[in-house]
mmCIF file of C-alpha atoms and ligand atoms in Angstrom:
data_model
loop_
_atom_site.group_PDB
_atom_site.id
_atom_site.type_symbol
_atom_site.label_atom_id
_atom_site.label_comp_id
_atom_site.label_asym_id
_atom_site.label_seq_id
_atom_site.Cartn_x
_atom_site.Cartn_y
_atom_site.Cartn_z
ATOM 1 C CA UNK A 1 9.097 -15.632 8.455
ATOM 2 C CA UNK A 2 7.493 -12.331 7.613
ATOM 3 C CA UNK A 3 6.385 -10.033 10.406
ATOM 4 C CA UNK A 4 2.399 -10.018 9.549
ATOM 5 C CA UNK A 5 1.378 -6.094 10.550
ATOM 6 C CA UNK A 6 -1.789 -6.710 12.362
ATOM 7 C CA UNK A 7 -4.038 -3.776 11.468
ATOM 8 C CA UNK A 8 -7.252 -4.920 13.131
ATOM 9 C CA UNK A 9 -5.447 -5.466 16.539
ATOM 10 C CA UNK A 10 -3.527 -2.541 16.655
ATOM 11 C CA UNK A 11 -6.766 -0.103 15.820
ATOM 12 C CA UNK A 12 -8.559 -2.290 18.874
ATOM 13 C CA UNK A 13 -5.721 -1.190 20.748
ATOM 14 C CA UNK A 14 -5.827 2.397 19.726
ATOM 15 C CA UNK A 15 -9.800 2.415 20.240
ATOM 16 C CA UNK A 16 -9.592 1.332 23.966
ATOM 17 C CA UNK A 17 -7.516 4.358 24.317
ATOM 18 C CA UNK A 18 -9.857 6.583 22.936
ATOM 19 C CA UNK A 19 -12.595 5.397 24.815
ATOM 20 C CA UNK A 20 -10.419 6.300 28.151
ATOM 21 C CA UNK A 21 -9.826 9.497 26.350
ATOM 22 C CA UNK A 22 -13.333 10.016 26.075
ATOM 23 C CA UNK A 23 -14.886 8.916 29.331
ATOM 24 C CA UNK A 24 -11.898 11.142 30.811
ATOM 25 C CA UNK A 25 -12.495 14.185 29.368
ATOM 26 C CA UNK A 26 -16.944 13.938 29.694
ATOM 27 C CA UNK A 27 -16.652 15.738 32.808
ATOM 28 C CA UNK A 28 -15.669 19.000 31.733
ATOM 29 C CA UNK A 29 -16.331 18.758 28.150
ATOM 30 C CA UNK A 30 -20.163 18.204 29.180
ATOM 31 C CA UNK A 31 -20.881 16.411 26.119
ATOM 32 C CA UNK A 32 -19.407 13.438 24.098
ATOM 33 C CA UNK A 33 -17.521 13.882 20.777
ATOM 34 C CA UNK A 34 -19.601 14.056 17.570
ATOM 35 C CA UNK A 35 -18.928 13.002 14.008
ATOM 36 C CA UNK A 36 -21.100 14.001 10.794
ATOM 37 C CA UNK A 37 -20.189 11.345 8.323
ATOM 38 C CA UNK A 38 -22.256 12.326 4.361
ATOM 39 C CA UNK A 39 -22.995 9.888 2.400
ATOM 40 C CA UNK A 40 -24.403 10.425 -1.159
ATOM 41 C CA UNK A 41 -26.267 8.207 -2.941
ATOM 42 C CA UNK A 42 -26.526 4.456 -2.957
ATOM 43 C CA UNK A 43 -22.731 3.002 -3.886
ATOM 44 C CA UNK A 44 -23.048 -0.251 -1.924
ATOM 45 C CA UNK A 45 -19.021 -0.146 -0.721
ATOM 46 C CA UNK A 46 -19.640 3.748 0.493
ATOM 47 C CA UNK A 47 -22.467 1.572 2.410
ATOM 48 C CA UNK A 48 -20.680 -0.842 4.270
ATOM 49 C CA UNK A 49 -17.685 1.354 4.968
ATOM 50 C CA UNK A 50 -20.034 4.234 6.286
ATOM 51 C CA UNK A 51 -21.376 1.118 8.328
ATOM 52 C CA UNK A 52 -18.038 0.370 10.076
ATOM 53 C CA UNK A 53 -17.578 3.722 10.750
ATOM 54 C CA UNK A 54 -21.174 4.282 12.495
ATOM 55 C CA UNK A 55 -20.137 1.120 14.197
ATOM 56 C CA UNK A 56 -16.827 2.670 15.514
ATOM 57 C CA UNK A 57 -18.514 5.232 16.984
ATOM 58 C CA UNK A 58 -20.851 3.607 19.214
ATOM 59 C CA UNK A 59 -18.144 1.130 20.412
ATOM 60 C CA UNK A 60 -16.350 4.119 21.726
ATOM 61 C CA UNK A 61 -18.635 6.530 23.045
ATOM 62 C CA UNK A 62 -18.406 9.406 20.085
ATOM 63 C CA UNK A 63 -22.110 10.519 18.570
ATOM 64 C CA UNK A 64 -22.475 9.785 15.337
ATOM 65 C CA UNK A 65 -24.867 12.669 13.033
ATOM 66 C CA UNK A 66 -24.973 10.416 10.011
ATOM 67 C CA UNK A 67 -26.356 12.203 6.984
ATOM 68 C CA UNK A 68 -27.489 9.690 4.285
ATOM 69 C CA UNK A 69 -28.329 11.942 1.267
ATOM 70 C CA UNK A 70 -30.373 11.302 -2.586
ATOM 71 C CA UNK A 71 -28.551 10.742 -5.408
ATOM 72 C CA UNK A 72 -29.835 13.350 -7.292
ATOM 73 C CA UNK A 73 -29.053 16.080 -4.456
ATOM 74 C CA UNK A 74 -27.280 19.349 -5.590
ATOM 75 C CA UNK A 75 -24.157 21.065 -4.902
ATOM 76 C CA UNK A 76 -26.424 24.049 -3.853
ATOM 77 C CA UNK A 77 -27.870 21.944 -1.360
ATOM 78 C CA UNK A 78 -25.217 19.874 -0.158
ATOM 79 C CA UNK A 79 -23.021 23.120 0.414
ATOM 80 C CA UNK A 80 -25.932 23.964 2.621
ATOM 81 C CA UNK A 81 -25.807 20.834 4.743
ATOM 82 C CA UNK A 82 -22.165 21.211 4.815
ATOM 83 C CA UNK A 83 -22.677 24.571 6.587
ATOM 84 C CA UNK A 84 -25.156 23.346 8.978
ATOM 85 C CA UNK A 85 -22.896 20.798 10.216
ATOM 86 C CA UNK A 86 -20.207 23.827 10.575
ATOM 87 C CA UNK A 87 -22.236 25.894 12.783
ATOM 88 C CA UNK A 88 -23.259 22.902 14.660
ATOM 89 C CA UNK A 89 -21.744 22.918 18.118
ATOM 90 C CA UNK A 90 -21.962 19.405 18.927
ATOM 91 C CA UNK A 91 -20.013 18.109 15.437
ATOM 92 C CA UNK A 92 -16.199 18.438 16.006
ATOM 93 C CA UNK A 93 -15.525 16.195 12.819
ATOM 94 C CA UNK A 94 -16.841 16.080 9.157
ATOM 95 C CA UNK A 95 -16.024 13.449 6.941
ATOM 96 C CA UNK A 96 -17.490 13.329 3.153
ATOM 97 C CA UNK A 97 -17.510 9.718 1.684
ATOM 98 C CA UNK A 98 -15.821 9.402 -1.052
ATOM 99 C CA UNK A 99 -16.465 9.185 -4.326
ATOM 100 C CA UNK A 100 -19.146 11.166 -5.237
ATOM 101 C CA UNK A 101 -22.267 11.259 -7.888
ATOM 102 C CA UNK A 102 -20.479 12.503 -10.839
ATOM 103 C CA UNK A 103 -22.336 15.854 -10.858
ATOM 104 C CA UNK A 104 -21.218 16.858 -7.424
ATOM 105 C CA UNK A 105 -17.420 18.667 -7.832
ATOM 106 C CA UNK A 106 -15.872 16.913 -4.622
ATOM 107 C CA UNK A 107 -12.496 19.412 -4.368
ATOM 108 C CA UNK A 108 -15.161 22.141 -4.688
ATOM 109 C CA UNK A 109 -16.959 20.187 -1.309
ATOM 110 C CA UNK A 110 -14.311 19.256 0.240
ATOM 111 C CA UNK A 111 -13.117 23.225 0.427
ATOM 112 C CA UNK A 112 -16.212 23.989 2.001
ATOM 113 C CA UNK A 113 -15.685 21.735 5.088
ATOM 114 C CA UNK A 114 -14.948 23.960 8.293
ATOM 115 C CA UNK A 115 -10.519 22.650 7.866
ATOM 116 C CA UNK A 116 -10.974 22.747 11.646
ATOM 117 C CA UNK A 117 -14.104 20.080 11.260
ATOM 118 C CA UNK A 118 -11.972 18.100 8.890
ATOM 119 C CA UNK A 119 -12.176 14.356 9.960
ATOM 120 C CA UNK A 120 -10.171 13.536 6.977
ATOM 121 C CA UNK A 121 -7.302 15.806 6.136
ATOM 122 C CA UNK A 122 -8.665 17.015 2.704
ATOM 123 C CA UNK A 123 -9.115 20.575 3.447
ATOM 124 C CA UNK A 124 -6.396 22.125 1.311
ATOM 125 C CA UNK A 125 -5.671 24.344 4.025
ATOM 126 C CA UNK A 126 -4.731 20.623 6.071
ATOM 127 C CA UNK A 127 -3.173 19.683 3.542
ATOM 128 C CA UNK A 128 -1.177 22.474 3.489
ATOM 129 C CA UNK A 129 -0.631 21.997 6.635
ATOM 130 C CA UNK A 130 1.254 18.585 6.227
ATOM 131 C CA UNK A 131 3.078 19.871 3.301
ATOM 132 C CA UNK A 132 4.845 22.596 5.715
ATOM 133 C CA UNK A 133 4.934 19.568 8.338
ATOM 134 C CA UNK A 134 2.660 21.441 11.038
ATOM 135 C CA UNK A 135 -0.270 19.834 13.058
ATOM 136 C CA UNK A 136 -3.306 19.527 12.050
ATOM 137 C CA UNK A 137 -6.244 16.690 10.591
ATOM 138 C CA UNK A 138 -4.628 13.986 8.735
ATOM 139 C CA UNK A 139 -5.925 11.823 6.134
ATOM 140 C CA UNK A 140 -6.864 8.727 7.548
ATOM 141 C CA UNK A 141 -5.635 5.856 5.573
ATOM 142 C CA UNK A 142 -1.484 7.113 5.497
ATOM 143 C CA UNK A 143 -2.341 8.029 8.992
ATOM 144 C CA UNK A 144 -3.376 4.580 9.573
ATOM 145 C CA UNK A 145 -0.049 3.320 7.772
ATOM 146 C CA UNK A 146 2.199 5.329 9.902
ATOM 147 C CA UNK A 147 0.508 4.111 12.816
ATOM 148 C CA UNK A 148 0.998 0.130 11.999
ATOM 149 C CA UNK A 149 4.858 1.033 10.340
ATOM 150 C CA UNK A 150 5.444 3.087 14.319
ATOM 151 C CA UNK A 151 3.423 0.519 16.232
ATOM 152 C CA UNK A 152 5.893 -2.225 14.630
ATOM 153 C CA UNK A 153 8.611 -0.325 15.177
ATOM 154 C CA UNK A 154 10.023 -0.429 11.391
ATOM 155 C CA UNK A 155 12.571 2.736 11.238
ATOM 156 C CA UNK A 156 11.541 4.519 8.774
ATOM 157 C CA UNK A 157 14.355 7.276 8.146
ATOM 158 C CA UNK A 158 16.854 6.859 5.382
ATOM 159 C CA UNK A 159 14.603 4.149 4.031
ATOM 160 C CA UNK A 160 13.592 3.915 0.204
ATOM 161 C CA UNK A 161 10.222 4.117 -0.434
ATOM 162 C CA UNK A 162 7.796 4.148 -3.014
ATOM 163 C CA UNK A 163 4.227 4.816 -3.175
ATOM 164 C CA UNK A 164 2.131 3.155 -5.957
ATOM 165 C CA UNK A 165 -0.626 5.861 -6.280
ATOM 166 C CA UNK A 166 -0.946 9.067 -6.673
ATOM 167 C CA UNK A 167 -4.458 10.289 -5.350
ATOM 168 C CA UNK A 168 -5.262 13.112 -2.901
ATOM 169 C CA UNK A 169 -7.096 10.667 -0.151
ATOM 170 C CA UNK A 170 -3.683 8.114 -0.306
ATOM 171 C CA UNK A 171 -0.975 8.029 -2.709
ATOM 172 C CA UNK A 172 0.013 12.040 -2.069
ATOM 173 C CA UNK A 173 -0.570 12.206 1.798
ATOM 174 C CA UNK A 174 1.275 9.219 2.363
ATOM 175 C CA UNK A 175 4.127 10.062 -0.241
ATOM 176 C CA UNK A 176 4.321 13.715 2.060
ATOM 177 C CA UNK A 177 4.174 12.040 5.588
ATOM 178 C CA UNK A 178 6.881 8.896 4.619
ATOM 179 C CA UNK A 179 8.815 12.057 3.829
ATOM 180 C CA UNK A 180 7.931 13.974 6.996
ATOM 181 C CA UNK A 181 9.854 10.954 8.595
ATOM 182 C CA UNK A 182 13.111 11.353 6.469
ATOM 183 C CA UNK A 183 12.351 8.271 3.785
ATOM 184 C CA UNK A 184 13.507 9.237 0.734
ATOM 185 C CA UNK A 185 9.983 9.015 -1.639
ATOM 186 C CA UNK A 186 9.212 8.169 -4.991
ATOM 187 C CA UNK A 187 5.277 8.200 -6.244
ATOM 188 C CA UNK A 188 4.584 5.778 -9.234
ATOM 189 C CA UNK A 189 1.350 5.923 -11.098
ATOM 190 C CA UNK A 190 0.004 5.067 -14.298
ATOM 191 C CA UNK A 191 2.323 6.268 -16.456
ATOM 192 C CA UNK A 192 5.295 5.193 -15.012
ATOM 193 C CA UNK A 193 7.925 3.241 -17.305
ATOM 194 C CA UNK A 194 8.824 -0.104 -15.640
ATOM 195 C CA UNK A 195 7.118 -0.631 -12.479
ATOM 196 C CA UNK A 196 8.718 -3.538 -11.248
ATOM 197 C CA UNK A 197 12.704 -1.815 -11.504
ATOM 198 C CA UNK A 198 11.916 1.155 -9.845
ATOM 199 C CA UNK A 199 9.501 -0.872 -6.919
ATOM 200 C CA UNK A 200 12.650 -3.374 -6.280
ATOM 201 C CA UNK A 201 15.073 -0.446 -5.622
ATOM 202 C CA UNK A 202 12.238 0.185 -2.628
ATOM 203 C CA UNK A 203 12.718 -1.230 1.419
ATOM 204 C CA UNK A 204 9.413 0.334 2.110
ATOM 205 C CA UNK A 205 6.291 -0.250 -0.777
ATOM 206 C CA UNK A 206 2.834 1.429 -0.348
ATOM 207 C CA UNK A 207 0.689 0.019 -2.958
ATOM 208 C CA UNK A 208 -2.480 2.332 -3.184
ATOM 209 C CA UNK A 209 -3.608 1.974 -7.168
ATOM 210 C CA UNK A 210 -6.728 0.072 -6.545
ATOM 211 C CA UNK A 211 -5.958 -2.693 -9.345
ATOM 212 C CA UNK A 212 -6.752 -6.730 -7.362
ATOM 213 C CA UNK A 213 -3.115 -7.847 -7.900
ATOM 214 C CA UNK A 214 -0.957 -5.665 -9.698
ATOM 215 C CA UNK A 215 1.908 -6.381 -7.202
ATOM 216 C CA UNK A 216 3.928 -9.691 -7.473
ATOM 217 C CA UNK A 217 7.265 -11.420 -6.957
ATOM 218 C CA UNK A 218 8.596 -9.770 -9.759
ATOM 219 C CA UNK A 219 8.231 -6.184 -8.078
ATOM 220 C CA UNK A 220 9.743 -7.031 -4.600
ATOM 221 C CA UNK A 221 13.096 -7.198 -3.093
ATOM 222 C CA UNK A 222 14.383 -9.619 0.076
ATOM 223 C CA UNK A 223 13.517 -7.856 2.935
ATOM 224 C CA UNK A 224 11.232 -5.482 2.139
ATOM 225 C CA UNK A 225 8.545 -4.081 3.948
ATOM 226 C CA UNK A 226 5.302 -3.945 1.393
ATOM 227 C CA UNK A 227 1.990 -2.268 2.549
ATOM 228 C CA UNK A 228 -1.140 -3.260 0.655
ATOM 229 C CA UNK A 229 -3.905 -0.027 0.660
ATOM 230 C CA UNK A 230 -6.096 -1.625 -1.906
ATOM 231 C CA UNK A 231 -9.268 -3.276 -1.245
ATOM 232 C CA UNK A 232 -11.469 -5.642 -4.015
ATOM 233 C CA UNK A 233 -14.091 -7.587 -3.946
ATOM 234 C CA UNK A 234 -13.634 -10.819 -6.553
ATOM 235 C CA UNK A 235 -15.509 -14.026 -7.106
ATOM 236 C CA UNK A 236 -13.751 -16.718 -5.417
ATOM 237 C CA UNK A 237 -12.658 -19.218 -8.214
ATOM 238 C CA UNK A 238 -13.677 -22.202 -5.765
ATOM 239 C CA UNK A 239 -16.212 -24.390 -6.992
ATOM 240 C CA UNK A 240 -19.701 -25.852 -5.080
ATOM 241 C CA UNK A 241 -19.190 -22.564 -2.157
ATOM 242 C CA UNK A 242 -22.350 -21.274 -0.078
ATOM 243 C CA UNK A 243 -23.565 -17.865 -0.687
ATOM 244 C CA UNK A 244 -21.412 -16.079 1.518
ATOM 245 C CA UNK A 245 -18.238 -17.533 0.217
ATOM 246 C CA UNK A 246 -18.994 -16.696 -3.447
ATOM 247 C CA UNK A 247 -16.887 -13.705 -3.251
ATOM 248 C CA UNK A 248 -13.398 -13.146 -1.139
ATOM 249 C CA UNK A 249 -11.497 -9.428 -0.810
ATOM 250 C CA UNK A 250 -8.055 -9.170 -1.450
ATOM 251 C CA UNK A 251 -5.784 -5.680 -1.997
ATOM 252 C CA UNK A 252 -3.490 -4.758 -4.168
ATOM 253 C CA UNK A 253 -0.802 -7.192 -3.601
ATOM 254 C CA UNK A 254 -0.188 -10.695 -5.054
ATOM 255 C CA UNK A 255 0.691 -11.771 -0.830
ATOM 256 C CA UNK A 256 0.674 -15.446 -1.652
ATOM 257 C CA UNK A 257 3.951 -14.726 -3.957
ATOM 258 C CA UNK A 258 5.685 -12.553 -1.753
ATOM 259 C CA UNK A 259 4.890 -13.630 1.866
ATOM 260 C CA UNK A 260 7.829 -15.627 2.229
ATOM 261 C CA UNK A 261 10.402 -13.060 0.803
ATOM 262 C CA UNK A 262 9.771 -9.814 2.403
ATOM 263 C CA UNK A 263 10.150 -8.802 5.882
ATOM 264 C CA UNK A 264 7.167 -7.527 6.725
ATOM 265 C CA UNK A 265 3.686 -6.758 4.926
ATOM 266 C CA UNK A 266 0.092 -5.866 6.149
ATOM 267 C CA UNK A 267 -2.800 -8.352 4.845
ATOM 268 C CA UNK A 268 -6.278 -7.531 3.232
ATOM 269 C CA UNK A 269 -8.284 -7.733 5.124
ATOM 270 C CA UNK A 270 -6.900 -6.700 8.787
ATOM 271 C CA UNK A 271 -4.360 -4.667 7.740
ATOM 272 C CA UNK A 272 -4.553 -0.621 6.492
ATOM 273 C CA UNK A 273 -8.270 -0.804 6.471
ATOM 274 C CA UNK A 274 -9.516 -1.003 10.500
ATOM 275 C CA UNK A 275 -6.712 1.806 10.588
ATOM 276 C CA UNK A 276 -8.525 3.772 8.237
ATOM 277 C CA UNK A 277 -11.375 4.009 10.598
ATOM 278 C CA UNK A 278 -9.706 4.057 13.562
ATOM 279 C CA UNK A 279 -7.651 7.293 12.604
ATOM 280 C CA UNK A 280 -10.746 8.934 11.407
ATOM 281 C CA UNK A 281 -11.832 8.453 15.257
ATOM 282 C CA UNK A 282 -8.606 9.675 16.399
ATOM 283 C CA UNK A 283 -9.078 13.245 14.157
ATOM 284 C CA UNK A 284 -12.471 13.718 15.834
ATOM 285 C CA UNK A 285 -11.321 13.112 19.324
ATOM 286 C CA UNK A 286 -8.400 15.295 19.104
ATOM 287 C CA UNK A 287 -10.727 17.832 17.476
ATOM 288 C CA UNK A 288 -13.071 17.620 20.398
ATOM 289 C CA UNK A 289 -10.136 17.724 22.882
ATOM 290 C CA UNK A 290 -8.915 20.794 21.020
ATOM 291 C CA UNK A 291 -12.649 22.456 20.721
ATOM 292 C CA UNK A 292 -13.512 21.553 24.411
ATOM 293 C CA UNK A 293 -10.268 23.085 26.447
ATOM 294 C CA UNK A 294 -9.158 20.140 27.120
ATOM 295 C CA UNK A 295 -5.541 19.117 27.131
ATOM 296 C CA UNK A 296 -4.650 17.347 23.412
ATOM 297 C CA UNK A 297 -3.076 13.805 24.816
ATOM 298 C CA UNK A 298 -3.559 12.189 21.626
ATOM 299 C CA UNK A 299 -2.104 13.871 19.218
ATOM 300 C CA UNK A 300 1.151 10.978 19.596
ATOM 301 C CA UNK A 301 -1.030 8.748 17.578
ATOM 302 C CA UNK A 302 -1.641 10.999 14.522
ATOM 303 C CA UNK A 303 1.319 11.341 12.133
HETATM 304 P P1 LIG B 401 -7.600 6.147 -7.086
HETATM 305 O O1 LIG B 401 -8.084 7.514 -6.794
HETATM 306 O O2 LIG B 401 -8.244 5.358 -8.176
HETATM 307 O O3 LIG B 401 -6.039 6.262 -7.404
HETATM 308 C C1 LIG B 401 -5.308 5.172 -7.885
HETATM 309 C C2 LIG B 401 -3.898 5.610 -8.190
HETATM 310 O O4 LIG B 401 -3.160 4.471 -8.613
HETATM 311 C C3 LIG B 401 -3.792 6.662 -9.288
HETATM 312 O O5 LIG B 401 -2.845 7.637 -8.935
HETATM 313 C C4 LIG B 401 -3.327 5.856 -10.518
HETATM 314 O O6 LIG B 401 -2.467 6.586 -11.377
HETATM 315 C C5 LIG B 401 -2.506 4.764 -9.841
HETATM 316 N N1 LIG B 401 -2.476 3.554 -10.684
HETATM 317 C C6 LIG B 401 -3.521 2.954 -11.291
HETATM 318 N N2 LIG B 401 -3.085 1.887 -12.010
HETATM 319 C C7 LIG B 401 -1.747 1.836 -11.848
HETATM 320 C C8 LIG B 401 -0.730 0.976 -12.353
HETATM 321 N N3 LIG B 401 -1.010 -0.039 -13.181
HETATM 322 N N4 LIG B 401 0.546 1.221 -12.007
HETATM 323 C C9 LIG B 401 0.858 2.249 -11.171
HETATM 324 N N5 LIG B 401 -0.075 3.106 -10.656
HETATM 325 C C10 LIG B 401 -1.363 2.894 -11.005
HETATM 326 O O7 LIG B 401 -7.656 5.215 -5.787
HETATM 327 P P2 LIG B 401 -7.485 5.595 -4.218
HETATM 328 O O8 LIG B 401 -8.683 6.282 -3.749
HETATM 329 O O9 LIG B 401 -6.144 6.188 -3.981
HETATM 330 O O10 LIG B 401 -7.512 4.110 -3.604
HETATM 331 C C11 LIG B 401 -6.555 3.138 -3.973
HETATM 332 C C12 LIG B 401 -6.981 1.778 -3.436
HETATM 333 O O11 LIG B 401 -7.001 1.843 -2.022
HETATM 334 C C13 LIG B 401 -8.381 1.310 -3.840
HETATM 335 O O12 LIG B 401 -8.358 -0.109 -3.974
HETATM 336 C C14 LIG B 401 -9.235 1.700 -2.672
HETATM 337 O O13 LIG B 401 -10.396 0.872 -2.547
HETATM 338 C C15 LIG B 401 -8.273 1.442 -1.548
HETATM 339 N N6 LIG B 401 -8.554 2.216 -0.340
HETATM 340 C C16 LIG B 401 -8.532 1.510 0.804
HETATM 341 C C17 LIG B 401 -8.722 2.173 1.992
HETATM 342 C C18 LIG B 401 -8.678 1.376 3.240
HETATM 343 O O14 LIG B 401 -9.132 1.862 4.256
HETATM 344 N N7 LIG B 401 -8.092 0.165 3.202
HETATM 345 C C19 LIG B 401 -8.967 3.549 2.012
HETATM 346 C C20 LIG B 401 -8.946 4.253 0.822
HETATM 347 C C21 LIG B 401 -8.718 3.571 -0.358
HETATM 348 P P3 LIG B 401 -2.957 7.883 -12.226
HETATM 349 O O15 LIG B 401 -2.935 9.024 -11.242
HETATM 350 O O16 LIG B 401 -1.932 8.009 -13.287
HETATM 351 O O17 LIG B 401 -4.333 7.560 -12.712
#
């Protein structure tokens, strides 16, 4: 029976601990950690993700300065806003939801984050940082992968692994911190010959390419340990449903062909993606910690 690697409990887990962290640290900090999450425009899954994370916040005590910005708004004056949120004393993490209007240059944005504001990682200057293996933000989604791989206590040294994915928010970080724990790391992307021969050579699979099912039987080996980033939205093929079953979300992953072979995989939905958020809570408590005086007592949880 495969070991099912319980996302949404763990990050429950992890938020209870920031919430102690927090109500700990109020006294001398003298004010409650704040994160600025920008969104742009109206893409309705930037919505409901900015949602969670809004959500997140409140349930542990960090103060949320939302920005929710036109469509039409320029670089000009979204570097601006960026700045703003900077200089702004009580904001000790910045995220920018991702993607973008396709007039707005996001590595261009993303450079002009404070890196010592960056709720996500994607300061190049952060991740820099993880390149040379020092401390600082992480991106949240590997981060929230390492957590659930540590949590379940799957070794990862001298392990095989391959990331499917190649992107700065997943595929890259994740290939660079699987290494940072002595796996041995190959990235596939689109152009790579023969998926499925190089994947089965793999104990450890991250599958981060954002195509509904491109992972089956035919890419996995007995015993591996497959982790499924992706996240889609589909019409469920059932017939006579209510509204609110018309659609169903599954990841990257075929899980129904490969549940009974591997040794381990994380489902979609309640695996990577209650991580994602919960790490992004972890970089802006650590931040605060770190831009408070306080002692840093969480940095265990980020990779
Ligand atoms: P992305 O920027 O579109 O990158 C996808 C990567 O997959 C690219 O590197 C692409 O290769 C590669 N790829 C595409 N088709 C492939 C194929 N047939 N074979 C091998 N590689 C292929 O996506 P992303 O932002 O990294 O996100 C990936 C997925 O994770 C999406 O479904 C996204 O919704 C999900 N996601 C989930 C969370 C969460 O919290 N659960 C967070 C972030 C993202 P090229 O570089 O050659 O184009």
């Amino acid at each position: 029976m495969a070991n099912i690697l319980d996302g949404k409990k763990l990050a429950q887990e992890i938020e209870l601990i920031l919430q102690q962290t927090i109500e700990s640290g109020l006294e001398v900090a003298k004010r409650s950690p704040g994160l600025a999450v920008i969104r742009v425009g109206n893409d309705p899954a930037s919505g409901v993700y900015v949602n969670y994370k809004e959500k997140a916040c409140q349930r542990i005590g960090v103060k949320s300065f939302a920005k929710h910005l036109k469509e039409d708004i320029s670089l000009e004056e979204l570097i601006e806003i960026i700045k703003g949120l900077n200089d702004e004393d009580k904001v000790d993490g910045i995220l920018l939801q991702l993607p973008l209007p396709s007039h707005l240059n996001e590595a261009c944005l993303l450079s002009r984050i404070n890196p010592d504001k960056d709720a996500d990682g994607l300061h190049p200057l952060n991740l820099g940082l993880l390149i040379k293996g020092e401390k600082g933000p992480r991106s949240c989604t590997p981060a929230g992968v390492m957590a659930l791989l540590k949590r379940n206590h799957i070794e990862i040294e001298g392990k095989r692994a391959v990331v499917v994915g190649r992107s700065i928010l997943v595929g890259k970080p994740m290939a660079l911190m699987l290494e940072a724990a002595n796996a041995t790391v190959t990235i596939a992307h689109s152009r790579t010959k023969d998926l499925p021969s190089l994947t089965r050579e793999a104990d450890l699979i991250v599958v981060a390419a954002g195509k509904p099912y491109l992972i089956g039987e035919e890419h996995i080996r007995e015993n591996s340990i497959v982790i499924d980033v992706g996240i889609h939205r589909l019409p469920s093929v059932k017939k006579n449903l209510q509204k609110s079953e018309k659609t169903k979300l599954c990841g990257d992953v075929k899980i129904f062909e490969i549940e009974n072979k591997v040794a381990a995989y994380s489902p979609v939905p309640g695996g990577v993606g209650p991580m994602t958020v919960t790490m992004l809570l972890a970089n802006t408590v650590d931040r605060w910690q770190k831009h408070c005086g306080l002692p840093l007592t969480i940095s265990h949880l980020l990779p």
